[in-house]
XYZ file of C-alpha atoms in Angstrom:
377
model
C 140.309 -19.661 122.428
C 138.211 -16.745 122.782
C 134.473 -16.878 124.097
C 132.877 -16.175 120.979
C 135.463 -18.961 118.888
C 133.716 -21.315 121.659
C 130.406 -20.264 120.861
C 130.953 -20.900 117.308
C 132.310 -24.466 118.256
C 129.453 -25.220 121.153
C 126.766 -24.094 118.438
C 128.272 -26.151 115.456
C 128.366 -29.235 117.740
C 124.228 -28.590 118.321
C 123.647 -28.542 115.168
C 125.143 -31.981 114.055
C 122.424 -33.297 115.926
C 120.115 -34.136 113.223
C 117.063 -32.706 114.409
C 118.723 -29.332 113.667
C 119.919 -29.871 110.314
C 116.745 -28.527 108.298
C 115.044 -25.252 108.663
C 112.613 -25.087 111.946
C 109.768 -23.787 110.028
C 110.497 -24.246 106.292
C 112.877 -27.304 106.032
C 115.160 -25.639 104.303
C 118.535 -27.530 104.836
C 121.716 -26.511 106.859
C 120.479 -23.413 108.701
C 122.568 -21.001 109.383
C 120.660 -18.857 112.042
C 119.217 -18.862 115.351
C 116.310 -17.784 117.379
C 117.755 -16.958 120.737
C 114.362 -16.353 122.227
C 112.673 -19.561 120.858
C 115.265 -22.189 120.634
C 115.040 -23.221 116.998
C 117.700 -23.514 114.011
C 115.882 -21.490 110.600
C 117.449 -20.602 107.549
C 118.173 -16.837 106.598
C 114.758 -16.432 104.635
C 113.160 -17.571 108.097
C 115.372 -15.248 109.787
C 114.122 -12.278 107.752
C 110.320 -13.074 109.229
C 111.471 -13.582 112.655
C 113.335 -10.237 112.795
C 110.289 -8.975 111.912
C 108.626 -10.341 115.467
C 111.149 -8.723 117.703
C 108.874 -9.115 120.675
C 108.781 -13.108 119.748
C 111.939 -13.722 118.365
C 115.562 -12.632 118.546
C 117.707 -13.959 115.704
C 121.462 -14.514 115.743
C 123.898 -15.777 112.978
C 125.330 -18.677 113.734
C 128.765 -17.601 112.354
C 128.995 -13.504 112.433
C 126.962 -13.128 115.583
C 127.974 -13.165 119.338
C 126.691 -15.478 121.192
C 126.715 -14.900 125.106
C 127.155 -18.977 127.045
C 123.386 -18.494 128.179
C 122.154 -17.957 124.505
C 124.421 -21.210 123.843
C 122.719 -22.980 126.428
C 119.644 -22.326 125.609
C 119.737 -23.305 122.283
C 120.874 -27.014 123.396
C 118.609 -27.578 125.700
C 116.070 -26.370 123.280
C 116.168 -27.094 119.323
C 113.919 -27.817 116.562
C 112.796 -31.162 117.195
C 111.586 -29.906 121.276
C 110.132 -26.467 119.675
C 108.168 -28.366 117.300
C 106.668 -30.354 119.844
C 105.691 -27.208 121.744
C 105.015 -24.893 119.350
C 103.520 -27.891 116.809
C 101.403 -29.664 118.957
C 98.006 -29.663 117.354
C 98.709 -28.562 113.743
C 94.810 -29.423 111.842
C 95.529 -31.977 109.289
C 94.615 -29.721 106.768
C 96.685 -26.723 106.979
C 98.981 -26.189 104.986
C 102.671 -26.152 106.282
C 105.010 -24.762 103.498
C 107.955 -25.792 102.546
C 111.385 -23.537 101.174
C 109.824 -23.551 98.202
C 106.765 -21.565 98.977
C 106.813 -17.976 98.833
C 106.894 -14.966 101.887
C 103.416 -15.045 102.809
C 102.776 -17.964 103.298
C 105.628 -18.590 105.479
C 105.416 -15.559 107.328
C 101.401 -16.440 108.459
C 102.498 -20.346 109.431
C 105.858 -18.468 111.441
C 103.471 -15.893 113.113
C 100.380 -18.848 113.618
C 103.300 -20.846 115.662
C 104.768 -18.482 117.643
C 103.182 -15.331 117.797
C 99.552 -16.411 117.891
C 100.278 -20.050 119.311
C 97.389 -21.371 117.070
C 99.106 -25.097 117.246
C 99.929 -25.252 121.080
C 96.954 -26.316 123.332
C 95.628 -29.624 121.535
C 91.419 -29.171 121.776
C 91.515 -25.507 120.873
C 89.416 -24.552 118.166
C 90.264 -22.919 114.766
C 88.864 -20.273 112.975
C 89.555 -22.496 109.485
C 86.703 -24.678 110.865
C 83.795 -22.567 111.163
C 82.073 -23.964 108.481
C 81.521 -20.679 106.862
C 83.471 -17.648 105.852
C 82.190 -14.422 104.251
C 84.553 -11.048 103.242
C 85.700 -9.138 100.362
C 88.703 -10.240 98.509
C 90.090 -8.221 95.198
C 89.015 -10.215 91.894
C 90.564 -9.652 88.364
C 87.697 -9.103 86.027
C 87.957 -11.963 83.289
C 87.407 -9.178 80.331
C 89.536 -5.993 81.457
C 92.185 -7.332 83.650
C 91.105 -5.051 86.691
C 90.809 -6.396 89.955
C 87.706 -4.987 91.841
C 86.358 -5.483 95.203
C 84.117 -9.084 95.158
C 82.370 -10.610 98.438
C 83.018 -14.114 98.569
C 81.516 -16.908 100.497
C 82.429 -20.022 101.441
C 80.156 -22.697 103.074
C 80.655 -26.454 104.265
C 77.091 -27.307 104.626
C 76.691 -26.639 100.701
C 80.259 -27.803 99.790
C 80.549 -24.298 97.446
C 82.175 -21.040 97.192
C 80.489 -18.440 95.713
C 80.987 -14.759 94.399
C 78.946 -12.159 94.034
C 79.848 -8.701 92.245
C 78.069 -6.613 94.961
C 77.979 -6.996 98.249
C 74.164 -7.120 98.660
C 73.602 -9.071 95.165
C 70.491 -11.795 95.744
C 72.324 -14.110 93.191
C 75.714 -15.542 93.217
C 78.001 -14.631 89.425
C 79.206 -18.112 90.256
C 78.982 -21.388 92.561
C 82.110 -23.299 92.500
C 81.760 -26.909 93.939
C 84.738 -27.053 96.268
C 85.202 -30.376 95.801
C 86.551 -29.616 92.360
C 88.694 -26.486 93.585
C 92.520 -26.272 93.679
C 93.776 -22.621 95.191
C 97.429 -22.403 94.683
C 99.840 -18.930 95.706
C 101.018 -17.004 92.579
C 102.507 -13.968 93.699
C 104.434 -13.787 90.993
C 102.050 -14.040 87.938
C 99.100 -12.430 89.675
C 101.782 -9.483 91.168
C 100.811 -9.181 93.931
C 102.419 -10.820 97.422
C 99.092 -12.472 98.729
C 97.836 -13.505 95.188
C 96.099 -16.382 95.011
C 94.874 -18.808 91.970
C 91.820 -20.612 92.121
C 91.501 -23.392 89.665
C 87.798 -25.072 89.333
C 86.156 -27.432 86.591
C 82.916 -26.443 85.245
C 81.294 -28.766 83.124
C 84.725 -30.634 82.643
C 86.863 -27.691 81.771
C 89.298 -26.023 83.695
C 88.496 -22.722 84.894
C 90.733 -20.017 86.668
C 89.856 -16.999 89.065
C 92.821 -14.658 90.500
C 92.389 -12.976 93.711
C 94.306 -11.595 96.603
C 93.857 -9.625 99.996
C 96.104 -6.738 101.482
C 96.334 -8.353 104.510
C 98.438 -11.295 104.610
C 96.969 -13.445 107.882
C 93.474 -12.744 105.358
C 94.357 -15.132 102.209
C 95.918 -17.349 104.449
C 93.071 -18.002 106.500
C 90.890 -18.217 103.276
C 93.555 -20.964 101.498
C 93.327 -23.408 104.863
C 89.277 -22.589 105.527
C 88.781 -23.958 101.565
C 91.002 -26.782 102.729
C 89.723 -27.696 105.666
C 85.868 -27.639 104.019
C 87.611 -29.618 100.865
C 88.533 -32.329 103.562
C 85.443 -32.515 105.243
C 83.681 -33.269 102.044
C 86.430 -36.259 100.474
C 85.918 -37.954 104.319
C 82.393 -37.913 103.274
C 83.514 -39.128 99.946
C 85.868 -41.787 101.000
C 85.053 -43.242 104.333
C 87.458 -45.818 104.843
C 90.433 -43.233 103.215
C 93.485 -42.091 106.308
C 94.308 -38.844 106.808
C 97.636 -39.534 104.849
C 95.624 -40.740 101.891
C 93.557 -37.764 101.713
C 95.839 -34.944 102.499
C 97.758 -34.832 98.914
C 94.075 -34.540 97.445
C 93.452 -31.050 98.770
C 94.889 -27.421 97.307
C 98.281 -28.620 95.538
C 101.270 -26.238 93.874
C 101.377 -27.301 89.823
C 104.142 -29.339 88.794
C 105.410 -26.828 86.498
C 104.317 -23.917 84.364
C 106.141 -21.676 81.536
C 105.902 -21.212 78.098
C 106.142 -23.030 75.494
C 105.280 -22.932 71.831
C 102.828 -25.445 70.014
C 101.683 -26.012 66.402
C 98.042 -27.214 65.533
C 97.171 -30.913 65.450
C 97.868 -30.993 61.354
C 101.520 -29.561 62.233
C 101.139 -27.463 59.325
C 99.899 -24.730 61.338
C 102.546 -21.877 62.461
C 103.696 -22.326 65.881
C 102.084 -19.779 68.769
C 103.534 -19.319 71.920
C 101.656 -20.274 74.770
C 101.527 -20.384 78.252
C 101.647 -23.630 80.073
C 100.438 -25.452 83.409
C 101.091 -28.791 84.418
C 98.628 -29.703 86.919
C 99.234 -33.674 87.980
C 98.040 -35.157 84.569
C 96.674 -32.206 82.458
C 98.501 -29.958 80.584
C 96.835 -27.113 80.074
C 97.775 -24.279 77.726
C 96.415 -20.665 77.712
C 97.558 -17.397 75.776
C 97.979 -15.225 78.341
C 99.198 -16.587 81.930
C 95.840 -14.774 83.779
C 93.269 -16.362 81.205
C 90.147 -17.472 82.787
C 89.520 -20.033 80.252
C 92.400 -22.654 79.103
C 92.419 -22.581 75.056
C 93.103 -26.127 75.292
C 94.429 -29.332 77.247
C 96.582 -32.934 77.142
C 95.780 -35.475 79.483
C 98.531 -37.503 80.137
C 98.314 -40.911 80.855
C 100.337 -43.944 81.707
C 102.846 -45.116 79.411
C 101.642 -48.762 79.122
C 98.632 -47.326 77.499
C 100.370 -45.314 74.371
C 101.379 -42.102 76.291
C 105.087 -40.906 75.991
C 107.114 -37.627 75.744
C 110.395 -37.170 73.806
C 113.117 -34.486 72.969
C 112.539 -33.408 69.107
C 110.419 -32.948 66.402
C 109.226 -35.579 64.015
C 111.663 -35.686 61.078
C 110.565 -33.281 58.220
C 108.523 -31.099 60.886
C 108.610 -27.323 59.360
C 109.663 -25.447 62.582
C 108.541 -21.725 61.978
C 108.682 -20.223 65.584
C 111.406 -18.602 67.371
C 112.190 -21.441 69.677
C 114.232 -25.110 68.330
C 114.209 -27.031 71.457
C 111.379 -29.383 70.522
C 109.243 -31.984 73.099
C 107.210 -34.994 71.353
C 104.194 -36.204 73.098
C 102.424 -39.013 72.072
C 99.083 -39.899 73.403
C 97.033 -42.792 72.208
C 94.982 -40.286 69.826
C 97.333 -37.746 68.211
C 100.419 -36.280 68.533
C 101.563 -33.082 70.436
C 104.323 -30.661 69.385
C 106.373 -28.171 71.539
C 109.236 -26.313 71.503
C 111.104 -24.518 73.848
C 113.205 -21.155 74.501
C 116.135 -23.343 75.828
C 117.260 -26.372 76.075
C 117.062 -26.585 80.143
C 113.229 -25.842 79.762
C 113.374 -28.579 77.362
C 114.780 -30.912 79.559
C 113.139 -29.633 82.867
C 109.655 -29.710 81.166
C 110.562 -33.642 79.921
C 111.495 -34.160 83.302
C 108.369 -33.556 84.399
C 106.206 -35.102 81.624
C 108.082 -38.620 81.962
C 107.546 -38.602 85.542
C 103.537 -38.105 85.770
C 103.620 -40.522 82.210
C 105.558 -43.240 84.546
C 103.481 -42.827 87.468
C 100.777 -45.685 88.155
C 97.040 -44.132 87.414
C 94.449 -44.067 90.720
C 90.764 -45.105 89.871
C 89.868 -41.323 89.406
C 92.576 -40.570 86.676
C 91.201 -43.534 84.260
C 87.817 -41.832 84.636
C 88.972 -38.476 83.667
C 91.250 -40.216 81.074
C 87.793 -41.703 79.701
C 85.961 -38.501 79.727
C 88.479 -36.209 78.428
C 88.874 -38.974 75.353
C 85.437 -38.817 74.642
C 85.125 -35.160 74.939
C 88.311 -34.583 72.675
């Protein structure tokens, strides 16, 4: 057998361990590279980032590469589960660790906050997320013309807000968002740009959304966890007696899905208009244009034993006019809703979705919002 054939072996061996069998730094499962330098198991998305820290990090396949014995070694006396412990030793509760699902950036900041910077190593150190204030300039799309133009922002714990201003040295904020009622999710995709960022905000019980992004990677990042670590400040206020664990899934989540659909007007006479959609934990929202700042409308979605329910189909007899024929029912306690959609996998990944927030048992908070959003609609 030659040396590298027992490399391959001796490295296949370390990874049955189960410690190794996800993705050091995204969870991805059944990595299939190496850091050499580090000691950790990462997937080849990982890898990319890594090999982008050469003074950090030295990556290796785990099947076309060779490995010398030392590098084998190394790597079992090492792995995921030890790095972590290392390298993830005081992680705030707050910040955000993605997951495979999360796109470049945000990966690449928590792979360069762990190793390169070694943020999360010395428990007691303190972070820059918690300095209770954070002022710069961060590009804005305008909600009329689409541009995005330079905006200072400002974020501060002892008033629970973020504000904007359009110039720099402007006496008055253009708006003070209570951040107790923000969400900031990545959208690199829909805002096109890699560090784009969405942040969602109610304002006087409708939804509101500002798009913004930095050139600088490390920048939005630190912005995203600062606004989370402020948000948790201010529900431990809120809820004393809440855990960590409790609290956590309340701050800055992804949406449960978004796409479009088309809809028809609550007589379901009216034509039916494509729109764009977003899910967000029980409201469906639905705008015409994915960067709207306003949402044209919303569903609230409740529990099932209360009249809520979503099915595949129209109503018999319903005139379907649009381009799309894969139709979605949903039935709340005061109308009905109709969809369709371009395919029938959006049509079942979109009922997917619907019947699993519609089956889910409502917290205190929801049947208040349920209330309101009745008696508003």
């Amino acid at each position: 057998m030659s040396s590298n054939e027992r490399a391959t072996r001796a490295l296949r061996e370390i990874l049955q361990n189960p410690e190794n069998d996800a993705c050091a730094d995204c969870g991805a499962p059944d990595p299939g590279w190496g850091s050499c330098s580090l000691g950790v198991f990462i997937c080849l998305a990982c890898s990319g980032i890594h090999r982008n820290i050469p003074t950090i990090s030295k990556v290796k396949s785990l099947s076309l590469s060779h490995w010398e014995d030392h590098e084998v070694q190394f790597m079992a006396e090492n792995g995921n589960e030890m790095m972590r412990r290392k390298y993830e030793a005081a992680v705030p509760v707050y910040y955000y660790k993605p997951t495979h699902k999360d796109g470049q950036t945000l990966r690449e900041q928590w792979i360069r906050a762990k190793y390169e910077r070694k943020e999360f190593s010395e428990p007691g150190k303190s972070f820059i997320y918690e300095e209770g204030t954070k002022d710069g300039m961060l590009m804005k799309k305008g909600r009329d013309n689409g541009q995005f133009l330079s905006r200072r922002f400002v974020l501060s714990e002892r008033e629970g807000t973020l504000k904007y201003f359009t110039k720099f040295d402007a006496k008055e904020p253009k708006a003070v968002i209570k951040v107790d009622t923000i969400n900031a999710t990545f959208q690199p995709e829909k805002i096109g740009n890699p560090n784009g960022l969405q942040i969602t905000y109610l304002k006087d019980y409708s939804t509101r959304n500002i798009f913004i992004y930095h050139d600088n990677g490390k920048e939005i990042v630190d912005w995203f966890n600062s606004i989370r670590a402020v948000q948790l400040h201010y529900l431990k206020v809120a809820f004393p007696g809440a855990s960590d664990a409790e609290l956590v899934p309340k701050l800055t989540r992804n949406f449960l899905k978004e796409g479009y659909m088309e809809k028809t007007g609550p007589r379901h006479t009216e034509g039916f208009k494509k729109r764009w959609f977003t899910l967000d934990q029980r409201r469906l929202m639905y705008f015409k244009d994915p960067l709207d700042a306003f949402a044209k409308g919303e569903v609230f979605l409740g529990n099932r034993d209360y009249g809520y329910s979503a099915s595949p189909g129209l109503p018999a007899g319903t005139h379907c006019n649009g381009a799309w024929q894969h139709g979605i029912t949903i039935e709340t306690p005061d109308r009905g809703f109709l969809f369709t959609c371009e395919s029938e996998s959006e049509q079942k990944d979109w009922l997917k979705h619907f019947n699993a927030v519609i089956s889910a048992v409502m917290s205190p908070q929801e049947y208040t919002m349920e209330a309101l959003f009745r008696h508003r609609h």
